[in-house]
């Protein structure tokens, strides 16, 4: 790879800093054609799915600019909607947890409801309709357990209902909601989220209203636990590293990054197996005799994207929703420009 | 309400404009800047959010000839096409991955 191509496409990880971090591929910077065209983008852009399950996925976005990848990440965290408890009507709360603390805890419970099927609640509307609200009831009273073993001191034996879990939340369908949704499709993602602890005589009677919202308004509406990307690491050995040096080199990187192959004469030689999951720590540079053997870098347009869903929607659907949101933004601005 | 306005005081020249986006932010601003600054006829393109507690985003374009509005329009169109293409490619890959696993 020539010097110019390296400067354009690689980030260089030095002992005390990072070189080439800026984007330099603007028209006029080089003799290379850097003009934006959709056809060119179509040719280079690639997606590769690496891992996928219901709540977490990892995929590669190749041939895209950091600004675009970052836009998707920001949209996932703060603008893709989800449902969360927003209003709590407290009829009885004789527990130790104050009303506002309890309400905050309830707000953070992830719900399974699909936000695409709901509308945003209109500002000023306090009651809500079946299109924009899910209603739950939480009614629990803690009592003494009359059948507790005499010598027991454990709260689990002594009291009944002293731990309030999400499974105590009862869904109250509004209007025709009972025909459209099933109980397991709208309730909390997990049944065993501890909300509060009580003692005999304590009682809770609450009505909860869950509405649709976005992470920008409150983090509880964010549909992802995390959404992040990193650049694909690249490690190049510039000379042969053999024997004891090879083993030392292997220990400088994350497990599985450097392998050792043994030649027919019994010489151990280091070899880069897979740099993908390297943490890019600069451990090698601590050794005078090894620092000249490696070149560490990252590929500037290869993004390893990870999305961890909170549980309402699978991560691939969330990504599509994020891209759709950016498209909708473009559409509304274009409509406005075309009308002027 | 108007979503896009122009900053006053630049009527003499159509090549340079500062557009004020009512709801923009870094998400949209930087993505759009990334595309528009790669057009050959654009001399300068940048954006700023003048005050962190206000939603408005200022987007500046200076060109060597074409009207700034046209460049802006072209930029948003290209960004929209990029979104469409990203969705298609991602959904194709996802379908293949699900079929294979």
Short mmCIF file of C-alpha atoms in Angstrom, two decimals:
data_model
loop_
_atom_site.label_atom_id
_atom_site.label_comp_id
_atom_site.label_asym_id
_atom_site.label_seq_id
_atom_site.Cartn_x
_atom_site.Cartn_y
_atom_site.Cartn_z
CA UNK A 1 0.00 0.00 0.00
CA UNK A 2 1.46 3.37 -0.93
CA UNK A 3 1.87 6.23 1.50
CA UNK A 4 -1.08 8.27 0.21
CA UNK A 5 -3.51 5.35 0.29
CA UNK A 6 -2.35 4.51 3.81
CA UNK A 7 -2.86 8.08 4.99
CA UNK A 8 -6.38 8.12 3.56
CA UNK A 9 -7.62 4.77 4.75
CA UNK A 10 -5.74 3.93 7.94
CA UNK A 11 -5.56 5.33 11.43
CA UNK A 12 -2.08 4.78 12.87
CA UNK A 13 -1.76 3.79 16.52
CA UNK A 14 1.54 5.04 17.91
CA UNK A 15 2.88 4.54 21.41
CA UNK A 16 1.63 7.89 22.67
CA UNK A 17 -1.03 8.92 20.23
CA UNK A 18 -3.11 8.37 17.15
CA UNK A 19 -2.11 9.67 13.73
CA UNK A 20 -4.36 10.26 10.73
CA UNK A 21 -7.50 10.54 12.83
CA UNK A 22 -8.97 13.27 10.63
CA UNK A 23 -10.90 12.61 7.42
CA UNK A 24 -8.86 13.85 4.50
CA UNK A 25 -10.78 12.42 1.55
CA UNK A 26 -12.25 15.70 0.30
CA UNK A 27 -12.16 16.73 -3.37
CA UNK A 28 -8.90 18.52 -4.04
CA UNK A 29 -6.92 16.98 -1.19
CA UNK A 30 -5.37 14.37 -3.45
CA UNK A 31 -5.29 13.63 -7.15
CA UNK A 32 -7.84 10.93 -6.43
CA UNK A 33 -11.51 11.49 -7.27
CA UNK A 34 -13.20 12.16 -3.93
CA UNK A 35 -16.40 13.73 -5.26
CA UNK A 36 -19.53 12.35 -3.63
CA UNK A 37 -21.72 10.30 -5.90
CA UNK A 38 -24.46 7.87 -5.04
CA UNK A 39 -23.26 5.39 -7.67
CA UNK A 40 -19.81 5.29 -6.10
CA UNK A 41 -21.32 4.79 -2.64
CA UNK A 42 -23.42 1.90 -3.94
CA UNK A 43 -20.27 0.21 -5.25
CA UNK A 44 -18.25 0.35 -2.02
CA UNK A 45 -20.93 0.04 0.67
CA UNK A 46 -21.26 -3.36 2.32
CA UNK A 47 -23.01 -4.79 5.37
CA UNK A 48 -21.92 -8.01 7.05
CA UNK A 49 -23.89 -9.56 9.89
CA UNK A 50 -21.55 -11.17 12.38
CA UNK A 51 -23.67 -12.06 15.41
CA UNK A 52 -27.39 -11.95 15.92
CA UNK A 53 -29.91 -12.90 18.58
CA UNK A 54 -33.13 -11.46 19.95
CA UNK A 55 -31.45 -8.81 22.07
CA UNK A 56 -27.99 -8.25 20.67
CA UNK A 57 -26.31 -8.03 17.31
CA UNK A 58 -22.96 -7.17 15.78
CA UNK A 59 -22.50 -6.21 12.17
CA UNK A 60 -19.98 -4.46 9.94
CA UNK A 61 -20.71 -1.32 7.98
CA UNK A 62 -18.01 -1.03 5.33
CA UNK A 63 -17.40 1.93 3.04
CA UNK A 64 -19.31 4.54 5.02
CA UNK A 65 -18.21 7.83 6.57
CA UNK A 66 -17.95 8.32 10.33
CA UNK A 67 -20.54 11.12 10.18
CA UNK A 68 -23.15 8.76 8.75
CA UNK A 69 -22.36 5.86 11.08
CA UNK A 70 -22.49 8.29 13.98
CA UNK A 71 -25.87 9.61 12.83
CA UNK A 72 -27.30 6.09 13.00
CA UNK A 73 -25.80 5.56 16.46
CA UNK A 74 -27.20 8.85 17.77
CA UNK A 75 -30.63 8.11 16.29
CA UNK A 76 -30.71 4.67 17.94
CA UNK A 77 -29.94 6.07 21.36
CA UNK A 78 -31.99 9.24 21.41
CA UNK A 79 -34.63 9.28 18.69
CA UNK A 80 -35.96 5.78 18.07
CA UNK A 81 -39.11 5.61 20.23
CA UNK A 82 -40.12 3.06 22.85
CA UNK A 83 -42.83 2.71 25.51
CA UNK A 84 -42.21 3.47 29.18
CA UNK A 85 -44.23 4.32 32.25
CA UNK A 86 -44.61 8.10 32.35
CA UNK A 87 -47.49 8.82 34.75
CA UNK A 88 -47.98 7.15 38.13
CA UNK A 89 -51.20 7.74 40.06
CA UNK A 90 -50.53 6.99 43.72
CA UNK A 91 -53.65 6.05 45.69
CA UNK A 92 -51.89 4.31 48.54
CA UNK A 93 -48.20 4.23 49.28
CA UNK A 94 -47.36 3.38 52.87
CA UNK A 95 -44.03 1.78 51.95
CA UNK A 96 -40.65 3.28 52.82
CA UNK A 97 -39.99 4.39 49.27
CA UNK A 98 -41.18 7.95 48.60
CA UNK A 99 -43.77 8.45 45.83
CA UNK A 100 -41.34 10.23 43.49
CA UNK A 101 -38.56 7.66 43.95
CA UNK A 102 -41.01 4.84 43.34
CA UNK A 103 -42.39 6.61 40.25
CA UNK A 104 -38.87 7.02 38.88
CA UNK A 105 -38.08 3.33 39.44
CA UNK A 106 -41.29 2.32 37.68
CA UNK A 107 -40.41 4.54 34.73
CA UNK A 108 -37.17 2.65 34.16
CA UNK A 109 -38.87 -0.74 33.71
CA UNK A 110 -38.48 -1.88 30.09
CA UNK A 111 -41.79 -2.81 28.45
CA UNK A 112 -42.35 -5.29 25.65
CA UNK A 113 -44.98 -3.21 23.82
CA UNK A 114 -44.20 -2.45 20.17
CA UNK A 115 -43.94 1.37 19.91
CA UNK A 116 -44.74 1.26 16.18
CA UNK A 117 -48.32 0.34 17.04
CA UNK A 118 -48.86 3.39 19.24
CA UNK A 119 -49.17 7.15 18.75
CA UNK A 120 -47.46 9.86 20.77
CA UNK A 121 -49.75 11.23 23.48
CA UNK A 122 -50.89 14.78 22.75
CA UNK A 123 -49.43 17.44 25.06
CA UNK A 124 -51.98 18.40 27.73
CA UNK A 125 -53.86 15.12 27.46
CA UNK A 126 -54.00 13.68 30.98
CA UNK A 127 -56.23 10.67 30.42
CA UNK A 128 -54.86 9.05 27.29
CA UNK A 129 -56.61 6.92 24.71
CA UNK A 130 -56.26 3.32 23.59
CA UNK A 131 -54.00 4.51 20.72
CA UNK A 132 -51.40 6.13 22.93
CA UNK A 133 -51.53 4.66 26.43
CA UNK A 134 -51.04 1.35 28.21
CA UNK A 135 -52.48 1.13 31.69
CA UNK A 136 -51.19 -1.08 34.49
CA UNK A 137 -52.22 -1.57 38.06
CA UNK A 138 -49.92 -2.36 40.95
CA UNK A 139 -51.81 -3.35 44.07
CA UNK A 140 -49.92 -5.23 46.75
CA UNK A 141 -50.19 -5.47 50.51
CA UNK A 142 -47.50 -7.01 52.69
CA UNK A 143 -48.68 -9.24 55.56
CA UNK A 144 -47.27 -11.51 58.26
CA UNK A 145 -46.99 -15.15 57.26
CA UNK A 146 -49.06 -17.09 59.84
CA UNK A 147 -47.37 -20.36 58.87
CA UNK A 148 -43.80 -19.16 59.34
CA UNK A 149 -41.43 -21.64 61.02
CA UNK A 150 -40.95 -20.66 64.69
CA UNK A 151 -37.16 -20.31 64.66
CA UNK A 152 -36.88 -18.59 61.25
CA UNK A 153 -35.54 -15.05 60.92
CA UNK A 154 -35.61 -14.87 57.15
CA UNK A 155 -37.91 -12.19 55.67
CA UNK A 156 -38.93 -14.68 52.99
CA UNK A 157 -40.44 -16.93 55.68
CA UNK A 158 -41.81 -14.25 57.98
CA UNK A 159 -43.68 -12.07 55.51
CA UNK A 160 -45.93 -12.48 52.52
CA UNK A 161 -45.53 -10.25 49.44
CA UNK A 162 -42.64 -8.31 50.90
CA UNK A 163 -40.82 -8.12 47.57
CA UNK A 164 -42.62 -6.30 44.77
CA UNK A 165 -41.65 -7.59 41.36
CA UNK A 166 -42.75 -6.60 37.87
CA UNK A 167 -44.87 -9.75 37.84
CA UNK A 168 -47.22 -8.01 40.30
CA UNK A 169 -48.10 -5.45 37.62
CA UNK A 170 -51.51 -6.14 36.15
CA UNK A 171 -52.34 -4.93 32.68
CA UNK A 172 -55.68 -3.10 32.34
CA UNK A 173 -56.67 -3.00 28.64
CA UNK A 174 -58.16 0.33 27.55
CA UNK A 175 -61.06 0.16 25.05
CA UNK A 176 -60.41 -2.51 22.45
CA UNK A 177 -56.79 -3.13 23.45
CA UNK A 178 -57.71 -6.52 24.90
CA UNK A 179 -58.65 -7.78 21.43
CA UNK A 180 -55.57 -6.39 19.66
CA UNK A 181 -52.76 -7.23 22.08
CA UNK A 182 -51.94 -10.20 24.24
CA UNK A 183 -50.83 -9.81 27.84
CA UNK A 184 -47.31 -11.08 27.19
CA UNK A 185 -46.83 -8.64 24.28
CA UNK A 186 -47.27 -5.45 26.29
CA UNK A 187 -46.01 -6.15 29.83
CA UNK A 188 -42.54 -5.83 31.36
CA UNK A 189 -39.66 -7.53 29.52
CA UNK A 190 -38.73 -9.49 32.66
CA UNK A 191 -41.07 -10.76 35.36
CA UNK A 192 -38.49 -10.63 38.13
CA UNK A 193 -37.39 -7.00 38.25
CA UNK A 194 -37.43 -5.94 41.89
CA UNK A 195 -39.37 -2.70 42.28
CA UNK A 196 -39.56 -2.28 46.06
CA UNK A 197 -39.40 -4.11 49.39
CA UNK A 198 -42.04 -3.83 52.12
CA UNK A 199 -42.82 -4.95 55.66
CA UNK A 200 -46.19 -6.05 57.18
CA UNK A 201 -48.69 -3.18 57.10
CA UNK A 202 -47.09 -1.52 54.10
CA UNK A 203 -49.33 -1.23 51.09
CA UNK A 204 -49.17 -0.06 47.50
CA UNK A 205 -52.01 0.88 45.22
CA UNK A 206 -50.85 2.52 42.01
CA UNK A 207 -52.13 3.14 38.52
CA UNK A 208 -49.43 3.33 35.86
CA UNK A 209 -49.71 4.96 32.44
CA UNK A 210 -47.11 3.95 29.86
CA UNK A 211 -46.71 6.20 26.82
CA UNK A 212 -44.53 6.39 23.72
CA UNK A 213 -41.49 8.64 23.93
CA UNK A 214 -37.92 9.17 22.74
CA UNK A 215 -34.55 8.97 24.50
CA UNK A 216 -33.90 12.68 23.94
CA UNK A 217 -36.75 13.41 26.38
CA UNK A 218 -35.72 10.81 28.99
CA UNK A 219 -33.25 7.91 28.88
CA UNK A 220 -36.00 5.50 29.94
CA UNK A 221 -37.47 5.83 26.43
CA UNK A 222 -34.23 4.75 24.76
CA UNK A 223 -34.83 1.38 23.01
CA UNK A 224 -31.19 0.30 23.31
CA UNK A 225 -29.05 -0.54 26.31
CA UNK A 226 -26.06 0.51 24.20
CA UNK A 227 -25.42 1.16 20.56
CA UNK A 228 -21.80 1.73 19.64
CA UNK A 229 -19.24 1.22 16.93
CA UNK A 230 -15.49 0.77 16.73
CA UNK A 231 -13.09 0.72 13.83
CA UNK A 232 -11.66 -2.59 12.64
CA UNK A 233 -8.12 -2.97 14.06
CA UNK A 234 -5.26 -3.96 11.79
CA UNK A 235 -1.99 -5.43 13.05
CA UNK A 236 0.92 -5.99 10.70
CA UNK A 237 4.17 -7.75 11.62
CA UNK A 238 6.99 -5.99 9.79
CA UNK A 239 9.63 -8.64 10.44
CA UNK A 240 9.88 -12.25 11.63
CA UNK A 241 9.38 -12.65 15.36
CA UNK A 242 10.67 -15.98 16.63
CA UNK A 243 11.24 -18.05 19.77
CA UNK A 244 10.82 -16.37 23.14
CA UNK A 245 10.07 -13.05 21.43
CA UNK A 246 7.10 -14.60 19.70
CA UNK A 247 5.57 -15.75 22.96
CA UNK A 248 6.13 -12.34 24.51
CA UNK A 249 4.52 -10.70 21.49
CA UNK A 250 1.50 -12.97 21.80
CA UNK A 251 0.97 -11.87 25.41
CA UNK A 252 0.97 -8.20 24.39
CA UNK A 253 -2.33 -8.59 22.53
CA UNK A 254 -5.80 -9.88 23.32
CA UNK A 255 -6.22 -13.68 23.29
CA UNK A 256 -6.59 -15.11 19.78
CA UNK A 257 -5.03 -12.16 18.01
CA UNK A 258 -1.49 -13.49 17.63
CA UNK A 259 -0.86 -17.17 16.91
CA UNK A 260 2.38 -19.11 16.99
CA UNK A 261 3.25 -21.58 14.27
CA UNK A 262 6.09 -24.03 14.58
CA UNK A 263 8.25 -24.72 11.56
CA UNK A 264 9.61 -28.16 10.72
CA UNK A 265 12.91 -27.24 12.37
CA UNK A 266 11.13 -26.45 15.64
CA UNK A 267 11.31 -22.66 15.33
CA UNK A 268 8.30 -20.84 16.79
CA UNK A 269 7.19 -17.92 14.68
CA UNK A 270 4.49 -15.33 15.51
CA UNK A 271 1.66 -14.75 13.07
CA UNK A 272 -1.39 -12.45 13.12
CA UNK A 273 -4.49 -14.65 13.28
CA UNK A 274 -7.36 -12.18 13.65
CA UNK A 275 -7.02 -8.58 14.79
CA UNK A 276 -10.79 -7.99 14.96
CA UNK A 277 -11.27 -8.37 18.70
CA UNK A 278 -7.98 -6.77 19.75
CA UNK A 279 -8.39 -4.04 22.36
CA UNK A 280 -5.56 -2.08 20.70
CA UNK A 281 -3.64 -1.65 23.91
CA UNK A 282 -0.13 -0.42 23.23
CA UNK A 283 1.60 -3.09 25.34
CA UNK A 284 4.14 -4.03 22.63
CA UNK A 285 5.72 -0.63 22.80
CA UNK A 286 6.99 -1.42 26.30
CA UNK A 287 9.56 -3.82 24.83
CA UNK A 288 12.54 -2.19 23.09
CA UNK A 289 13.17 -5.31 21.01
CA UNK A 290 9.58 -5.78 19.87
CA UNK A 291 8.39 -2.26 19.14
CA UNK A 292 9.93 -2.23 15.66
CA UNK A 293 8.21 -5.49 14.72
CA UNK A 294 4.59 -4.32 14.69
CA UNK A 295 2.52 -1.70 12.98
CA UNK A 296 -0.85 -1.08 14.62
CA UNK A 297 -3.69 0.68 12.86
CA UNK A 298 -7.41 0.80 12.28
CA UNK A 299 -9.34 0.86 9.04
CA UNK A 300 -11.11 4.20 8.77
CA UNK A 301 -14.21 3.17 6.87
CA UNK A 302 -14.85 -0.20 8.46
CA UNK A 303 -17.25 0.15 11.39
CA UNK A 304 -18.01 -2.72 13.74
CA UNK A 305 -21.48 -1.79 14.95
CA UNK A 306 -22.99 -3.34 18.08
CA UNK A 307 -26.62 -2.88 19.12
CA UNK A 308 -27.97 -4.18 22.41
CA UNK A 309 -31.75 -3.94 22.53
CA UNK A 310 -33.55 -3.42 25.80
CA UNK A 311 -36.08 -6.05 24.73
CA UNK A 312 -39.10 -4.47 23.05
CA UNK A 313 -37.86 -4.82 19.47
CA UNK A 314 -35.08 -6.99 18.01
CA UNK A 315 -31.87 -5.06 17.21
CA UNK A 316 -32.15 -5.38 13.43
CA UNK A 317 -35.59 -3.75 13.50
CA UNK A 318 -34.18 -0.95 15.65
CA UNK A 319 -31.43 -0.25 13.12
CA UNK A 320 -33.95 -0.09 10.28
CA UNK A 321 -36.09 2.27 12.38
CA UNK A 322 -33.06 4.54 12.90
CA UNK A 323 -32.29 4.70 9.18
CA UNK A 324 -35.97 5.36 8.46
CA UNK A 325 -35.91 8.30 10.90
CA UNK A 326 -32.99 9.90 9.06
CA UNK A 327 -34.86 9.39 5.78
CA UNK A 328 -37.99 10.99 7.24
CA UNK A 329 -35.93 14.01 8.34
CA UNK A 330 -34.60 14.36 4.79
CA UNK A 331 -38.11 14.00 3.38
CA UNK A 332 -39.65 16.72 5.58
CA UNK A 333 -36.84 19.19 4.82
CA UNK A 334 -37.07 18.45 1.09
CA UNK A 335 -40.83 18.98 1.09
CA UNK A 336 -40.28 22.32 2.78
CA UNK A 337 -37.57 23.34 0.28
CA UNK A 338 -39.74 22.37 -2.69
CA UNK A 339 -42.59 24.53 -1.47
CA UNK A 340 -40.55 27.73 -1.12
CA UNK B 1 -43.93 26.92 11.27
CA UNK B 2 -41.02 27.10 8.86
CA UNK B 3 -38.48 24.32 9.38
CA UNK B 4 -35.77 25.99 7.30
CA UNK B 5 -35.05 29.73 7.18
CA UNK B 6 -32.22 31.81 5.74
CA UNK B 7 -30.05 34.08 7.82
CA UNK B 8 -30.76 37.70 6.91
CA UNK B 9 -28.31 40.06 5.18
CA UNK B 10 -27.05 37.98 2.26
CA UNK B 11 -29.46 38.80 -0.54
CA UNK B 12 -26.88 40.11 -3.03
CA UNK B 13 -25.26 36.77 -3.75
CA UNK B 14 -27.01 33.44 -4.26
CA UNK B 15 -23.74 31.49 -4.00
CA UNK B 16 -23.43 31.81 -0.23
CA UNK B 17 -26.10 31.16 2.33
CA UNK B 18 -26.52 30.27 5.96
CA UNK B 19 -29.62 28.15 6.46
CA UNK B 20 -31.25 27.89 9.85
CA UNK B 21 -32.78 24.48 10.57
CA UNK B 22 -35.39 24.67 13.30
CA UNK B 23 -34.80 21.07 14.40
CA UNK B 24 -31.46 19.81 13.24
CA UNK B 25 -28.83 18.85 15.69
CA UNK B 26 -25.52 17.06 15.19
CA UNK B 27 -27.23 13.91 13.93
CA UNK B 28 -28.56 15.54 10.78
CA UNK B 29 -26.07 18.43 10.52
CA UNK B 30 -22.88 16.42 10.46
CA UNK B 31 -24.27 13.72 8.15
CA UNK B 32 -25.40 16.35 5.66
CA UNK B 33 -22.13 18.27 5.95
CA UNK B 34 -20.24 15.05 5.23
CA UNK B 35 -21.98 14.77 1.85
CA UNK B 36 -22.23 18.41 0.77
CA UNK B 37 -18.58 19.17 1.49
CA UNK B 38 -17.68 16.47 -1.04
CA UNK B 39 -19.32 18.23 -3.98
CA UNK B 40 -16.76 19.70 -6.41
CA UNK B 41 -18.47 23.11 -6.65
CA UNK B 42 -18.61 23.63 -2.89
CA UNK B 43 -15.87 25.86 -1.45
CA UNK B 44 -17.01 25.75 2.14
CA UNK B 45 -19.60 23.81 4.05
CA UNK B 46 -20.01 23.73 7.79
CA UNK B 47 -22.58 23.69 10.52
CA UNK B 48 -22.91 24.96 14.05
CA UNK B 49 -25.35 24.80 16.89
CA UNK B 50 -25.10 28.37 18.19
CA UNK B 51 -26.59 27.66 21.59
CA UNK B 52 -26.77 24.27 23.32
CA UNK B 53 -30.17 24.91 24.89
CA UNK B 54 -31.80 25.90 21.60
CA UNK B 55 -32.67 23.32 18.96
CA UNK B 56 -31.74 25.45 15.94
CA UNK B 57 -28.80 24.48 13.72
CA UNK B 58 -27.00 26.88 11.35
CA UNK B 59 -25.79 25.36 8.11
CA UNK B 60 -23.39 27.36 5.90
CA UNK B 61 -22.76 26.70 2.20
CA UNK B 62 -20.44 28.68 -0.12
CA UNK B 63 -20.10 27.59 -3.73
CA UNK B 64 -18.07 28.57 -6.78
CA UNK B 65 -21.16 29.14 -8.92
CA UNK B 66 -24.39 27.22 -8.35
CA UNK B 67 -27.06 28.53 -6.00
CA UNK B 68 -26.54 27.46 -2.41
CA UNK B 69 -30.19 26.38 -2.15
CA UNK B 70 -29.79 23.97 -5.05
CA UNK B 71 -26.69 22.46 -3.48
CA UNK B 72 -28.55 22.05 -0.20
CA UNK B 73 -31.42 20.34 -1.97
CA UNK B 74 -29.05 18.04 -3.84
CA UNK B 75 -27.31 17.18 -0.55
CA UNK B 76 -30.51 16.22 1.24
CA UNK B 77 -31.60 14.16 -1.78
CA UNK B 78 -28.30 12.29 -1.76
CA UNK B 79 -28.60 11.66 1.99
CA UNK B 80 -32.09 10.29 1.46
CA UNK B 81 -30.86 7.98 -1.30
CA UNK B 82 -28.07 6.83 1.00
CA UNK B 83 -30.66 5.90 3.66
CA UNK B 84 -32.72 3.95 1.12
CA UNK B 85 -29.68 2.05 -0.09
CA UNK B 86 -28.47 1.32 3.47
CA UNK B 87 -31.88 -0.13 4.33
CA UNK B 88 -32.01 -2.33 1.23
CA UNK B 89 -28.51 -3.71 1.73
CA UNK B 90 -29.03 -4.27 5.45
CA UNK B 91 -32.36 -6.05 4.96
CA UNK B 92 -30.91 -8.27 2.21
CA UNK B 93 -27.97 -9.24 4.41
CA UNK B 94 -30.27 -9.85 7.36
CA UNK B 95 -32.55 -12.11 5.30
CA UNK B 96 -29.55 -14.09 4.07
CA UNK B 97 -28.14 -14.38 7.58
CA UNK B 98 -31.45 -15.59 8.97
CA UNK B 99 -31.84 -18.12 6.15
CA UNK B 100 -28.35 -19.49 6.76
CA UNK B 101 -28.72 -19.83 10.54
#
